[in-house]
mmCIF file of C-alpha atoms in Angstrom:
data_model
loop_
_atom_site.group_PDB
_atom_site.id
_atom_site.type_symbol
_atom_site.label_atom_id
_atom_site.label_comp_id
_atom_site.label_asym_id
_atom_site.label_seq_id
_atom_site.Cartn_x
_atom_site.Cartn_y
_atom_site.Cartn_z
ATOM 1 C CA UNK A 15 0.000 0.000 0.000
ATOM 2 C CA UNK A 16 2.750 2.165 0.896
ATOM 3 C CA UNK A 17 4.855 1.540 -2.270
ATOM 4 C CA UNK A 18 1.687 1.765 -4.604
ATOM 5 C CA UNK A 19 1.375 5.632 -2.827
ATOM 6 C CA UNK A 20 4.809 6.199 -3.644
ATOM 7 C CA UNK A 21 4.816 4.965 -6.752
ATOM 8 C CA UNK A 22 1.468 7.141 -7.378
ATOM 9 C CA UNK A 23 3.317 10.632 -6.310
ATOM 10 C CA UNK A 24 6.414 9.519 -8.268
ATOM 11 C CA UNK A 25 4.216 9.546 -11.493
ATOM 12 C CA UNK A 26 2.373 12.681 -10.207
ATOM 13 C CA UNK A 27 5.894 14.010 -10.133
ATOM 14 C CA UNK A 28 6.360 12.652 -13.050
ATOM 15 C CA UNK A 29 2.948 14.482 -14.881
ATOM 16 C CA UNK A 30 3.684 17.713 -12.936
ATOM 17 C CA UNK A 31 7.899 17.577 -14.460
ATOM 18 C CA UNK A 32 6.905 17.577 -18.092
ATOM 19 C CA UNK A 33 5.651 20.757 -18.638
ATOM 20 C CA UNK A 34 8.971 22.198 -16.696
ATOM 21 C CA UNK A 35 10.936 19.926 -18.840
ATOM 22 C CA UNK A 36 9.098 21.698 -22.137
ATOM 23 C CA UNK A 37 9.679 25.207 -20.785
ATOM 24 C CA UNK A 38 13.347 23.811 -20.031
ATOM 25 C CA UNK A 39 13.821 22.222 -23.545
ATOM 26 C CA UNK A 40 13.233 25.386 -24.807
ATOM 27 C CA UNK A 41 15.700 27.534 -22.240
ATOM 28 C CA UNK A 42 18.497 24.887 -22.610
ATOM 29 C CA UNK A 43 18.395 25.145 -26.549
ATOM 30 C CA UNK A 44 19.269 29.083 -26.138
ATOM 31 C CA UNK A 45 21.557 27.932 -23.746
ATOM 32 C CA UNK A 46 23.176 25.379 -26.573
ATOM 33 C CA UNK A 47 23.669 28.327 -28.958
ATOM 34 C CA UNK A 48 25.894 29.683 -26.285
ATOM 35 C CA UNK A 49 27.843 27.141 -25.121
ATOM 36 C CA UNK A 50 28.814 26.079 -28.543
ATOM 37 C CA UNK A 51 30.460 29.331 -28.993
ATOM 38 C CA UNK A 52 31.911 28.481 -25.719
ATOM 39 C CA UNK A 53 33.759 25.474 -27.600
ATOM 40 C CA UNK A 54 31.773 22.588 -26.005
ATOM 41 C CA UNK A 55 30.548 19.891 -28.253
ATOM 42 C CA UNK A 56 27.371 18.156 -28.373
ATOM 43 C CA UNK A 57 27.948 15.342 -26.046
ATOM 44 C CA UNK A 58 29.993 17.467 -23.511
ATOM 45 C CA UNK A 59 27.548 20.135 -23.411
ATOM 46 C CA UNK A 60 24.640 17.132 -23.302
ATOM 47 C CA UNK A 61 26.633 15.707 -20.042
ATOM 48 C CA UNK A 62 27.116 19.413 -18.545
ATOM 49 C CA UNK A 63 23.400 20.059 -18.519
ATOM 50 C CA UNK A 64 22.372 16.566 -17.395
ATOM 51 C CA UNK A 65 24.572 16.598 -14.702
ATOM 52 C CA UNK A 66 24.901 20.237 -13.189
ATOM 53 C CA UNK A 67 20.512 21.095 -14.379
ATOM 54 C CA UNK A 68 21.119 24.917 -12.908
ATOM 55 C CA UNK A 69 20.548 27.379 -16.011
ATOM 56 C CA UNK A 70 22.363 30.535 -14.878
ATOM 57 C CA UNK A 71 24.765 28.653 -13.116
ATOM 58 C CA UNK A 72 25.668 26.499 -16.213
ATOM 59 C CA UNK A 73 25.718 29.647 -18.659
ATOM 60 C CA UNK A 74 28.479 31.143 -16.319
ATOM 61 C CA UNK A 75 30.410 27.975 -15.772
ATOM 62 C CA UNK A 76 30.620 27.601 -19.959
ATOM 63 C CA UNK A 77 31.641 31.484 -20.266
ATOM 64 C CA UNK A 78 34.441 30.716 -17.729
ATOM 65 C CA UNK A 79 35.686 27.435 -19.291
ATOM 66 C CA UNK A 80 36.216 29.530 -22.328
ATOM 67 C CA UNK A 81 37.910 32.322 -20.731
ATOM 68 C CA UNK A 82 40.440 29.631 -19.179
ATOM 69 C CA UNK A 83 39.067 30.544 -15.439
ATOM 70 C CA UNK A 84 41.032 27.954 -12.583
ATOM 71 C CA UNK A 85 38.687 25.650 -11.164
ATOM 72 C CA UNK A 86 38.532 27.509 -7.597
ATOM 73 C CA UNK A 87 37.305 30.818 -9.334
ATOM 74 C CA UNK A 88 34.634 27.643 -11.017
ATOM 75 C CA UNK A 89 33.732 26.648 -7.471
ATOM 76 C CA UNK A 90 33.572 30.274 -5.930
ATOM 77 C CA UNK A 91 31.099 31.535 -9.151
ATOM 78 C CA UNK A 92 29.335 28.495 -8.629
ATOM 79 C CA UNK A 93 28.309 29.047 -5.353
ATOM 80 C CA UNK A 94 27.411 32.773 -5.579
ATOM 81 C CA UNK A 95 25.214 32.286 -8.964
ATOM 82 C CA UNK A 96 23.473 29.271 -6.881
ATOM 83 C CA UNK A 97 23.523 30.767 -3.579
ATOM 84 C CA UNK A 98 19.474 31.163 -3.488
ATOM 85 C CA UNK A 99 19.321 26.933 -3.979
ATOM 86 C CA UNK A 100 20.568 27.174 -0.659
ATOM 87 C CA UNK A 101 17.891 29.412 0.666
ATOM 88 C CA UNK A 102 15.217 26.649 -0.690
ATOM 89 C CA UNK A 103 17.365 23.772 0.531
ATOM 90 C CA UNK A 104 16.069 25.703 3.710
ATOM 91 C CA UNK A 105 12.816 25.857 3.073
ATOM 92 C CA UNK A 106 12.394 22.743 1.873
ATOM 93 C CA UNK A 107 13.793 21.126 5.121
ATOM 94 C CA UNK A 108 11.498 23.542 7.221
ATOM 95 C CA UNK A 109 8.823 21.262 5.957
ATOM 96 C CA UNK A 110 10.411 18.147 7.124
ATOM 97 C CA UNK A 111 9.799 16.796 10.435
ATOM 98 C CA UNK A 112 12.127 16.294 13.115
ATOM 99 C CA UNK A 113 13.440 12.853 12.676
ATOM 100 C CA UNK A 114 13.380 12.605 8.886
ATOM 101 C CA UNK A 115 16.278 10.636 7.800
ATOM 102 C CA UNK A 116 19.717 12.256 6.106
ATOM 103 C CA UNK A 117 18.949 10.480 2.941
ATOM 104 C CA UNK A 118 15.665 12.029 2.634
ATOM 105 C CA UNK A 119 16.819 15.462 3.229
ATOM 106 C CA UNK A 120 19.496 14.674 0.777
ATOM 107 C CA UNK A 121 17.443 12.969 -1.919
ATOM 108 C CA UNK A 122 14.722 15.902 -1.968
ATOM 109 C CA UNK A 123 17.368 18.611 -1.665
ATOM 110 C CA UNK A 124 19.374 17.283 -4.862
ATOM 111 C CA UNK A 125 16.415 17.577 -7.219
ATOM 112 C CA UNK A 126 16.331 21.483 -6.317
ATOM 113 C CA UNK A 127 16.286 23.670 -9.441
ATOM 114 C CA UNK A 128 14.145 27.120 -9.566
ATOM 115 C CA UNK A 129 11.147 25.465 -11.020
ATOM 116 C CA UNK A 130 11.236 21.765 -8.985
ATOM 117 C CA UNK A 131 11.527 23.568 -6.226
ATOM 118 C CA UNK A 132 8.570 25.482 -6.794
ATOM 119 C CA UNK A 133 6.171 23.125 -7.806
ATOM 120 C CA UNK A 134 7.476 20.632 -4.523
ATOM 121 C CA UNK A 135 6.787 24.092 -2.262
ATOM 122 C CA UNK A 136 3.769 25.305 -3.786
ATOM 123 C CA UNK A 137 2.644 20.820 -3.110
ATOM 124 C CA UNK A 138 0.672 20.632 0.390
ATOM 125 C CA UNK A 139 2.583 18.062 3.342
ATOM 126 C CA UNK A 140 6.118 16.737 3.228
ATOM 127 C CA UNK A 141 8.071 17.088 0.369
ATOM 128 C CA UNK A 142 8.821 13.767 -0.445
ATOM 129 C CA UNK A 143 11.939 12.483 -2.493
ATOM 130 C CA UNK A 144 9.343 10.228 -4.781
ATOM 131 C CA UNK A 145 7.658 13.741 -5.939
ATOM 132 C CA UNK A 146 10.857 15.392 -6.661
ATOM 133 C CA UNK A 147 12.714 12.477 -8.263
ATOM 134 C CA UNK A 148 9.597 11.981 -10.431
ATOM 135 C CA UNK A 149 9.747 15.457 -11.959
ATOM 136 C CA UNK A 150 13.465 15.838 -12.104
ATOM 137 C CA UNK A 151 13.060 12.601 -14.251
ATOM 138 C CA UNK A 152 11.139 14.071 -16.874
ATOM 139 C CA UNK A 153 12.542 17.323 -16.735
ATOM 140 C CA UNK A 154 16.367 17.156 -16.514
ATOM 141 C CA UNK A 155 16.994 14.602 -19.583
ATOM 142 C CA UNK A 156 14.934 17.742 -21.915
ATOM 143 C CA UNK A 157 17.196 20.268 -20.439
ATOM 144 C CA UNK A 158 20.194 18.580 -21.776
ATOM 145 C CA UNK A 159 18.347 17.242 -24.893
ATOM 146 C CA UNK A 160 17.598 20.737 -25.507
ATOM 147 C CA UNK A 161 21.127 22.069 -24.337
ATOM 148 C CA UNK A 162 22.635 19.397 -26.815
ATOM 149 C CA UNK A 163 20.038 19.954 -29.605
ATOM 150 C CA UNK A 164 21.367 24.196 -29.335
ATOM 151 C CA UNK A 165 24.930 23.484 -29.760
ATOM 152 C CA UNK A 166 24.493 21.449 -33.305
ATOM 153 C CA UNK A 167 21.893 23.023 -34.524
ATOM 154 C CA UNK A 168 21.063 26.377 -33.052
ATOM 155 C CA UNK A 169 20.430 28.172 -35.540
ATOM 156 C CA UNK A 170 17.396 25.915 -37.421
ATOM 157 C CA UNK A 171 14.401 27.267 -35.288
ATOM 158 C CA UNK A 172 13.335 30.900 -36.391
ATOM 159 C CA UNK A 173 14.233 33.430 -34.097
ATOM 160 C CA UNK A 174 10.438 33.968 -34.030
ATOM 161 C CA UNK A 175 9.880 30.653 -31.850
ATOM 162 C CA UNK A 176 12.852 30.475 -29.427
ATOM 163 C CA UNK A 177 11.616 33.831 -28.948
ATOM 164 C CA UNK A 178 7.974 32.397 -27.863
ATOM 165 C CA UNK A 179 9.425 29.386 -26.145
ATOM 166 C CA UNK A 180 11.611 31.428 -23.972
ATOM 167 C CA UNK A 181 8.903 32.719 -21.796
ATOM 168 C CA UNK A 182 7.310 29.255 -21.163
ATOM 169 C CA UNK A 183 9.848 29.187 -17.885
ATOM 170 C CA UNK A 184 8.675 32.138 -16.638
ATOM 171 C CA UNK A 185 4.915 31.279 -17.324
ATOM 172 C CA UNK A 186 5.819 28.318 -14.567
ATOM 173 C CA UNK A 187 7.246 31.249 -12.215
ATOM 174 C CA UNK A 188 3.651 32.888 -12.678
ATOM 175 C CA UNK A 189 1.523 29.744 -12.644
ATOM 176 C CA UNK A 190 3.656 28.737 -8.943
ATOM 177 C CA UNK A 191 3.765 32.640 -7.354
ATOM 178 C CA UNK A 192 0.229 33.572 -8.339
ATOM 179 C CA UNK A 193 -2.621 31.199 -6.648
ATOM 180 C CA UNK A 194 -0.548 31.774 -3.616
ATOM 181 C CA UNK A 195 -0.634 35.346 -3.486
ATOM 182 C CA UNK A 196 -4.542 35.556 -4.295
ATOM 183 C CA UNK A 197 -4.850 33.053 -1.041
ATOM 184 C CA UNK A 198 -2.871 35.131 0.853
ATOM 185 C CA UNK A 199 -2.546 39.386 0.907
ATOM 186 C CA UNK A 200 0.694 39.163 2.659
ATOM 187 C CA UNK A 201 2.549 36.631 -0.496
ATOM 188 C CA UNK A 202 0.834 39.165 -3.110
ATOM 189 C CA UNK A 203 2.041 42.282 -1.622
ATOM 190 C CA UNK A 204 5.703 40.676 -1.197
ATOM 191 C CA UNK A 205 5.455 39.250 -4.742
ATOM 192 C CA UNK A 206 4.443 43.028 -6.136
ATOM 193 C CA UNK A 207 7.239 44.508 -4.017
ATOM 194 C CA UNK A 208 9.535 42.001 -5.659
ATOM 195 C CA UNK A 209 8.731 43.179 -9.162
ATOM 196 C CA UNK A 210 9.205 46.679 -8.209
ATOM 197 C CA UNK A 211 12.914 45.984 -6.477
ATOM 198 C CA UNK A 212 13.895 43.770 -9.165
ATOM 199 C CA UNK A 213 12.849 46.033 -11.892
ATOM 200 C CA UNK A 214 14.731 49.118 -9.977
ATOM 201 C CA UNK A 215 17.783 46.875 -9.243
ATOM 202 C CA UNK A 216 18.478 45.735 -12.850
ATOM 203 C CA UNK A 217 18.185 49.360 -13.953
ATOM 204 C CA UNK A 218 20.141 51.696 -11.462
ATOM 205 C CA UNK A 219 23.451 51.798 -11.979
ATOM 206 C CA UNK A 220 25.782 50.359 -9.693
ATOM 207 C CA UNK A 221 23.103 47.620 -8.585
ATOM 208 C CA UNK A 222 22.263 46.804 -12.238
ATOM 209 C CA UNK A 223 26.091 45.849 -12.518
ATOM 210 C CA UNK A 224 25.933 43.085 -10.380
ATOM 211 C CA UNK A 225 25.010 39.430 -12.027
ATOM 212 C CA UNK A 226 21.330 38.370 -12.123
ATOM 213 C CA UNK A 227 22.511 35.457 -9.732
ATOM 214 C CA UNK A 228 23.813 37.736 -7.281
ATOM 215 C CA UNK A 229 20.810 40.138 -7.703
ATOM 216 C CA UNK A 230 18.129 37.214 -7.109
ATOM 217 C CA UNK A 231 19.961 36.543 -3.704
ATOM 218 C CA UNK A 232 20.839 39.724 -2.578
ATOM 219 C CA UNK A 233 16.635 40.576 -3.470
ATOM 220 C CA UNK A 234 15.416 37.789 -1.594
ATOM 221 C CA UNK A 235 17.187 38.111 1.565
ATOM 222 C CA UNK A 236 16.538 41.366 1.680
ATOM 223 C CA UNK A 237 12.661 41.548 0.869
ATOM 224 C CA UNK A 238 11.783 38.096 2.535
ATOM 225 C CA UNK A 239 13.268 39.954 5.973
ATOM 226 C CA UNK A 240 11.802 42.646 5.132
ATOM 227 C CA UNK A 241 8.482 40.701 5.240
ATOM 228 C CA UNK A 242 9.070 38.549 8.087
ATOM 229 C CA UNK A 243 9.573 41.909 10.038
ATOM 230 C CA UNK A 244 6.581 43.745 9.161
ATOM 231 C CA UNK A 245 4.213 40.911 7.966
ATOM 232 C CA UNK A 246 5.166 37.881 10.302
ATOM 233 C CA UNK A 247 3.526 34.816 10.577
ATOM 234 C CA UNK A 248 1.151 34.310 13.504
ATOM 235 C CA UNK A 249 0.381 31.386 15.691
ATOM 236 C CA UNK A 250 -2.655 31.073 13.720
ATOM 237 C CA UNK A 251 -0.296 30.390 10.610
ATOM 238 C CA UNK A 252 2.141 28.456 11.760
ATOM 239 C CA UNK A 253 -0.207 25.792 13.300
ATOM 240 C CA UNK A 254 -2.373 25.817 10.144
ATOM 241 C CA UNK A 255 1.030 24.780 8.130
ATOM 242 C CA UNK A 256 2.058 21.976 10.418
ATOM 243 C CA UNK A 257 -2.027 20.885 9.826
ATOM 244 C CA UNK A 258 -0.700 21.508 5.875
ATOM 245 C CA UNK A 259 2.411 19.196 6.520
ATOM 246 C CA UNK A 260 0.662 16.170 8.700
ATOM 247 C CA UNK A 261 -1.640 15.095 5.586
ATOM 248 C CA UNK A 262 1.832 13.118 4.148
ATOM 249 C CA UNK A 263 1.127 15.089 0.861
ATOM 250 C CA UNK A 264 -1.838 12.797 -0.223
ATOM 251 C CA UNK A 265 -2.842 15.744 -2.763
ATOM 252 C CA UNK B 18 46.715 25.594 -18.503
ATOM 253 C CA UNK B 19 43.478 25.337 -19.998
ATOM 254 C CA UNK B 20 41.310 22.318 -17.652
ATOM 255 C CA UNK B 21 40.610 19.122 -19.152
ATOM 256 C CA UNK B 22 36.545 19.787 -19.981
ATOM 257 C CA UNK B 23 35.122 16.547 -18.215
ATOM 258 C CA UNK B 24 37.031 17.784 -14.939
ATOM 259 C CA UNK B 25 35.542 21.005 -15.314
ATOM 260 C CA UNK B 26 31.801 20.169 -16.142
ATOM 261 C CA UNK B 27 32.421 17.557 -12.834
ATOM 262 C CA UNK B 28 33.921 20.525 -10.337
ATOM 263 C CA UNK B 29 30.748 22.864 -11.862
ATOM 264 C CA UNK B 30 28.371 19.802 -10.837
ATOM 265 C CA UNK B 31 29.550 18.559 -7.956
ATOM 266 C CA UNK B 32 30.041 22.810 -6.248
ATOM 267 C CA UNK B 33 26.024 23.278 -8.015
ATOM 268 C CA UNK B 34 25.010 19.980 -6.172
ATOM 269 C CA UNK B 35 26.990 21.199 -2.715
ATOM 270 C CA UNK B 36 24.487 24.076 -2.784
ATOM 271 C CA UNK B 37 21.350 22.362 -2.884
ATOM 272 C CA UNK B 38 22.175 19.901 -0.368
ATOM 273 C CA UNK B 39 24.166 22.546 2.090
ATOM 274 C CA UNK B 40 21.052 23.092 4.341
ATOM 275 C CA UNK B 41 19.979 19.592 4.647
ATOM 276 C CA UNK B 42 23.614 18.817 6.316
ATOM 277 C CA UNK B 43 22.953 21.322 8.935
ATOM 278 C CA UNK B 44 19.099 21.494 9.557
ATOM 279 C CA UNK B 45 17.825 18.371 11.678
ATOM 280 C CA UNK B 46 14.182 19.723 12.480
ATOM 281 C CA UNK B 47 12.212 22.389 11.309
ATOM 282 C CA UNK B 48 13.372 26.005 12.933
ATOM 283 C CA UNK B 49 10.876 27.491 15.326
ATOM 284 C CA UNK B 50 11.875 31.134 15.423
ATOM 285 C CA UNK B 51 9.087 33.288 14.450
ATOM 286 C CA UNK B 52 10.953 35.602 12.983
ATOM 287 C CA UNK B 53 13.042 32.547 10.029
ATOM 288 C CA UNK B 54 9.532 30.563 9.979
ATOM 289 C CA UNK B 55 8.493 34.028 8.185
ATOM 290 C CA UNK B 56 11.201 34.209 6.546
ATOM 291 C CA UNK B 57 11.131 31.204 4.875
ATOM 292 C CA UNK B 58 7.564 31.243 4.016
ATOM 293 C CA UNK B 59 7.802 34.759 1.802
ATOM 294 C CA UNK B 60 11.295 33.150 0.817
ATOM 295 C CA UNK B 61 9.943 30.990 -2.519
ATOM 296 C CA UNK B 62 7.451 33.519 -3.501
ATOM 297 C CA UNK B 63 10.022 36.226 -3.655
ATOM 298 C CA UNK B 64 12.933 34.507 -5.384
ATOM 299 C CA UNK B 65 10.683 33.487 -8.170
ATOM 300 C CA UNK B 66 8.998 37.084 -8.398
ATOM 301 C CA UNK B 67 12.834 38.866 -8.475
ATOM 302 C CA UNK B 68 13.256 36.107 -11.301
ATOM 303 C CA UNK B 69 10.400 36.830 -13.411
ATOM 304 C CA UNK B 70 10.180 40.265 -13.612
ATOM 305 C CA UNK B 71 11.787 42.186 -15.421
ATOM 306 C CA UNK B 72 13.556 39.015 -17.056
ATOM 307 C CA UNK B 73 10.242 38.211 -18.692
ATOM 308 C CA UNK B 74 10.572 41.783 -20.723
ATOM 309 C CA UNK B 75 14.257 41.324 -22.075
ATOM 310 C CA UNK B 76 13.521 37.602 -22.968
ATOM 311 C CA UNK B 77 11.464 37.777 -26.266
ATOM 312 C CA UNK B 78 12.542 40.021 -29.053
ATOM 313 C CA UNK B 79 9.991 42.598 -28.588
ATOM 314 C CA UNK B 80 9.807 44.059 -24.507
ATOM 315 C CA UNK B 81 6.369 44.578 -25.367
ATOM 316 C CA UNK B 82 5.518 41.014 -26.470
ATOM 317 C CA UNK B 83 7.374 39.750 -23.036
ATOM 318 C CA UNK B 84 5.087 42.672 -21.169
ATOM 319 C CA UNK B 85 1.774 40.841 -22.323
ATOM 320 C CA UNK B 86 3.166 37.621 -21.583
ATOM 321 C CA UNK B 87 3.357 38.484 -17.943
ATOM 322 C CA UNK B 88 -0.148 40.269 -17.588
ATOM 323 C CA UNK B 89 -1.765 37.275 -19.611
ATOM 324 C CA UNK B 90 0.025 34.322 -16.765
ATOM 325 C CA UNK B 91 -0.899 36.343 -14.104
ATOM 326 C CA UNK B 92 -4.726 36.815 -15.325
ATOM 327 C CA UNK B 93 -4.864 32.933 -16.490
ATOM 328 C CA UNK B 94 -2.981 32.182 -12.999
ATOM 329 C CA UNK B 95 -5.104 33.999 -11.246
ATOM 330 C CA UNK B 96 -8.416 32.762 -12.125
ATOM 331 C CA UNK B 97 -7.226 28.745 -11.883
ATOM 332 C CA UNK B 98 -5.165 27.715 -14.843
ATOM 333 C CA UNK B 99 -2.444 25.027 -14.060
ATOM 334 C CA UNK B 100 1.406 24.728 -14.827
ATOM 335 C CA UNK B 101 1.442 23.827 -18.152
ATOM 336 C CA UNK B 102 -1.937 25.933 -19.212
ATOM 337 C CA UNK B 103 -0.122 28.947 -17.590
ATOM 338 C CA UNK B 104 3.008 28.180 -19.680
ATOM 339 C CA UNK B 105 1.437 27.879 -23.275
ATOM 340 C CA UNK B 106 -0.855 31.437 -22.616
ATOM 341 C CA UNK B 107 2.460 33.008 -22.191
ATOM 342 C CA UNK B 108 4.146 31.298 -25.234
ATOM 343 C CA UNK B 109 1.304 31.964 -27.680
ATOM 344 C CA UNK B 110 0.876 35.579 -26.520
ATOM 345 C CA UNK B 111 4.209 36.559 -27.487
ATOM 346 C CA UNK B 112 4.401 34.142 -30.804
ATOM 347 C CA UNK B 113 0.926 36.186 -32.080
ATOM 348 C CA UNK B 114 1.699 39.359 -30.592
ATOM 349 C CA UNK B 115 5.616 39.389 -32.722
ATOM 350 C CA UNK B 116 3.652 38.367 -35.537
ATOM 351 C CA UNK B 117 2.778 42.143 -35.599
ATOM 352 C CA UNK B 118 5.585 43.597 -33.603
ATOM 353 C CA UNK B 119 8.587 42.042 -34.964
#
């Protein structure tokens, strides 16, 4: 009984991973066009994306193997431009009970990227490694299909539908931020804020100088404490998550 | 000296990887501070709203086209549409709209 649930929320996963792994397809294929400049081949640039699966990450990591970086200016980059996974390796645990085992907090955690990590958030009760794995599954080999498909043949869609495509990622951003923020005033006034701050910070100078990475980061510290100071969760809240968290995720 | 590639793509994955998993070597139970439980709750919403906007704008050829995009997700969001129905609104908005525009 227990496997057969697992084996249902793996598949749900699965269902929920596809439409990420379209949206991705279509991201890593611009990202293809790139790296190919970069010098990586096909196959190399097929294994980057199916093992690393972080898009701004990967974009600077090519641009630095092609500018001859050492690999400790690799790993330092590589944190900073992926700093916020670490933020939602946070959050993710917050849902876990006391008691969960290592593996689990592992095996969850490794399937973070923006969009898995949304969809596994934005999923009532525990995040569960079966849900994760299931949409990392169907998302991750399209990202490097897609990364692979870019570098030999990047330039055989018109510009007119990577163009198109290349919002489909951000339609997921929408379709995760928005129910939440019509359920909740507090989440749509933080979300709004957001846009503002972001817009401002990639347009002032100084600010707009850092890298998008470092802006997402620096943005969501700052904004989510903002929030936590002036709009904190009650009592009320918190006990109506850990209600949220006890179903086991059954949705 | 120029890396051998395979190293390299294996150092970027393995110091990617080390940041997703950083919190779960640290965090044994859920935090109870008020003041992080808050934080972590706006923490999601946020990140993906400073990624959106005002990406959304410089990622299709005309600003315009992305601008649409945005307002059409959030009106389809908002009134029930799922994942993938939110995701092909935003695509076909901008593919018709550049139809015009580019």
């Amino acid at each position: 009984m227990r496997m057969r649930h697992n084996k249902e929320i793996f598949i749900n996963g699965y269902r929920h991973g596809i439409p990420i792994g379209l949206g991705y397809f279509a991201v890593a294929f611009s990202l293809g066009i790139a790296a190919r400049e970069y010098g990586f081949s096909a196959a190399q640039g097929f294994l980057a994306s199916l093992v690393t699966y972080a898009s701004a990450g990967q974009y600077m990591g090519f641009a630095l193997y092609a500018t001859n970086a050492t690999l400790i200016e690799l790993i330092i980059l590589t944190f900073i431009i992926n700093a916020r996974y670490i933020l939602m390796g946070f959050a993710l645990n917050q849902r876990m009970p006391e008691g969960t085992p290592l593996r689990t907090r592992l095996l969850v955690s490794s399937c973070i990227t923006d969009e898995i990590f949304g969809i596994t958030i934005a999923r009532p009760g525990v995040p569960t490694p079966f849900y994760t794995f299931g949409a990392l599954i169907a998302a991750v080999p399209l990202w490097a299909l897609g990364t692979a498909l870019g570098i030999s043949m990047g330039n055989i869609l018109p510009a007119r539908v990577v163009s198109a495509l290349s919002v489909a990622l951000f339609g997921m951003f929408i379709a995760v931020i928005v129910p939440p923020s019509r359920k909740d005033r507090a989440i749509g006034i933080a979300v709004l804020t957001s846009f503002a701050f972001s817009y401002a910070f990639a347009n002032l100078p100084l600010v707009s100088e850092l890298s998008e990475g470092n802006r997402t980061i620096i943005l969501t510290i700052a904004i989510s404490a903002l929030f936590a100071a002036l709009m904190p969760r009650t009592n009320k809240d918190i006990s109506t998550d850990a209600a949220d968290s006890g179903d086991g995720g059954a949705k | 000296m120029k890396s051998n590639i395979y190293v390299y793509i294996f150092v970027m994955a393995l110091a990617t990887w080390f940041m997703r998993v950083a919190a779960s070597l640290v965090m044994k139970k859920p935090i109870t501070n008020r003041f992080f439980q808050s934080f972590l709750y706006y923490v999601p919403y946020v990140t993906l709203a400073v990624m959106t906007f005002p990406a959304i704008i410089d990622a299709t050829q005309s600003p315009l086209a992305g601008a649409a995009a945005l307002i059409v997700g959030i009106t389809a969001a908002w009134f029930g549409a799922g994942l993938f129905q939110v995701a092909s609104f935003c695509c076909l908005t901008v593919l018709v709209l550049e139809l015009f525009l580019c």
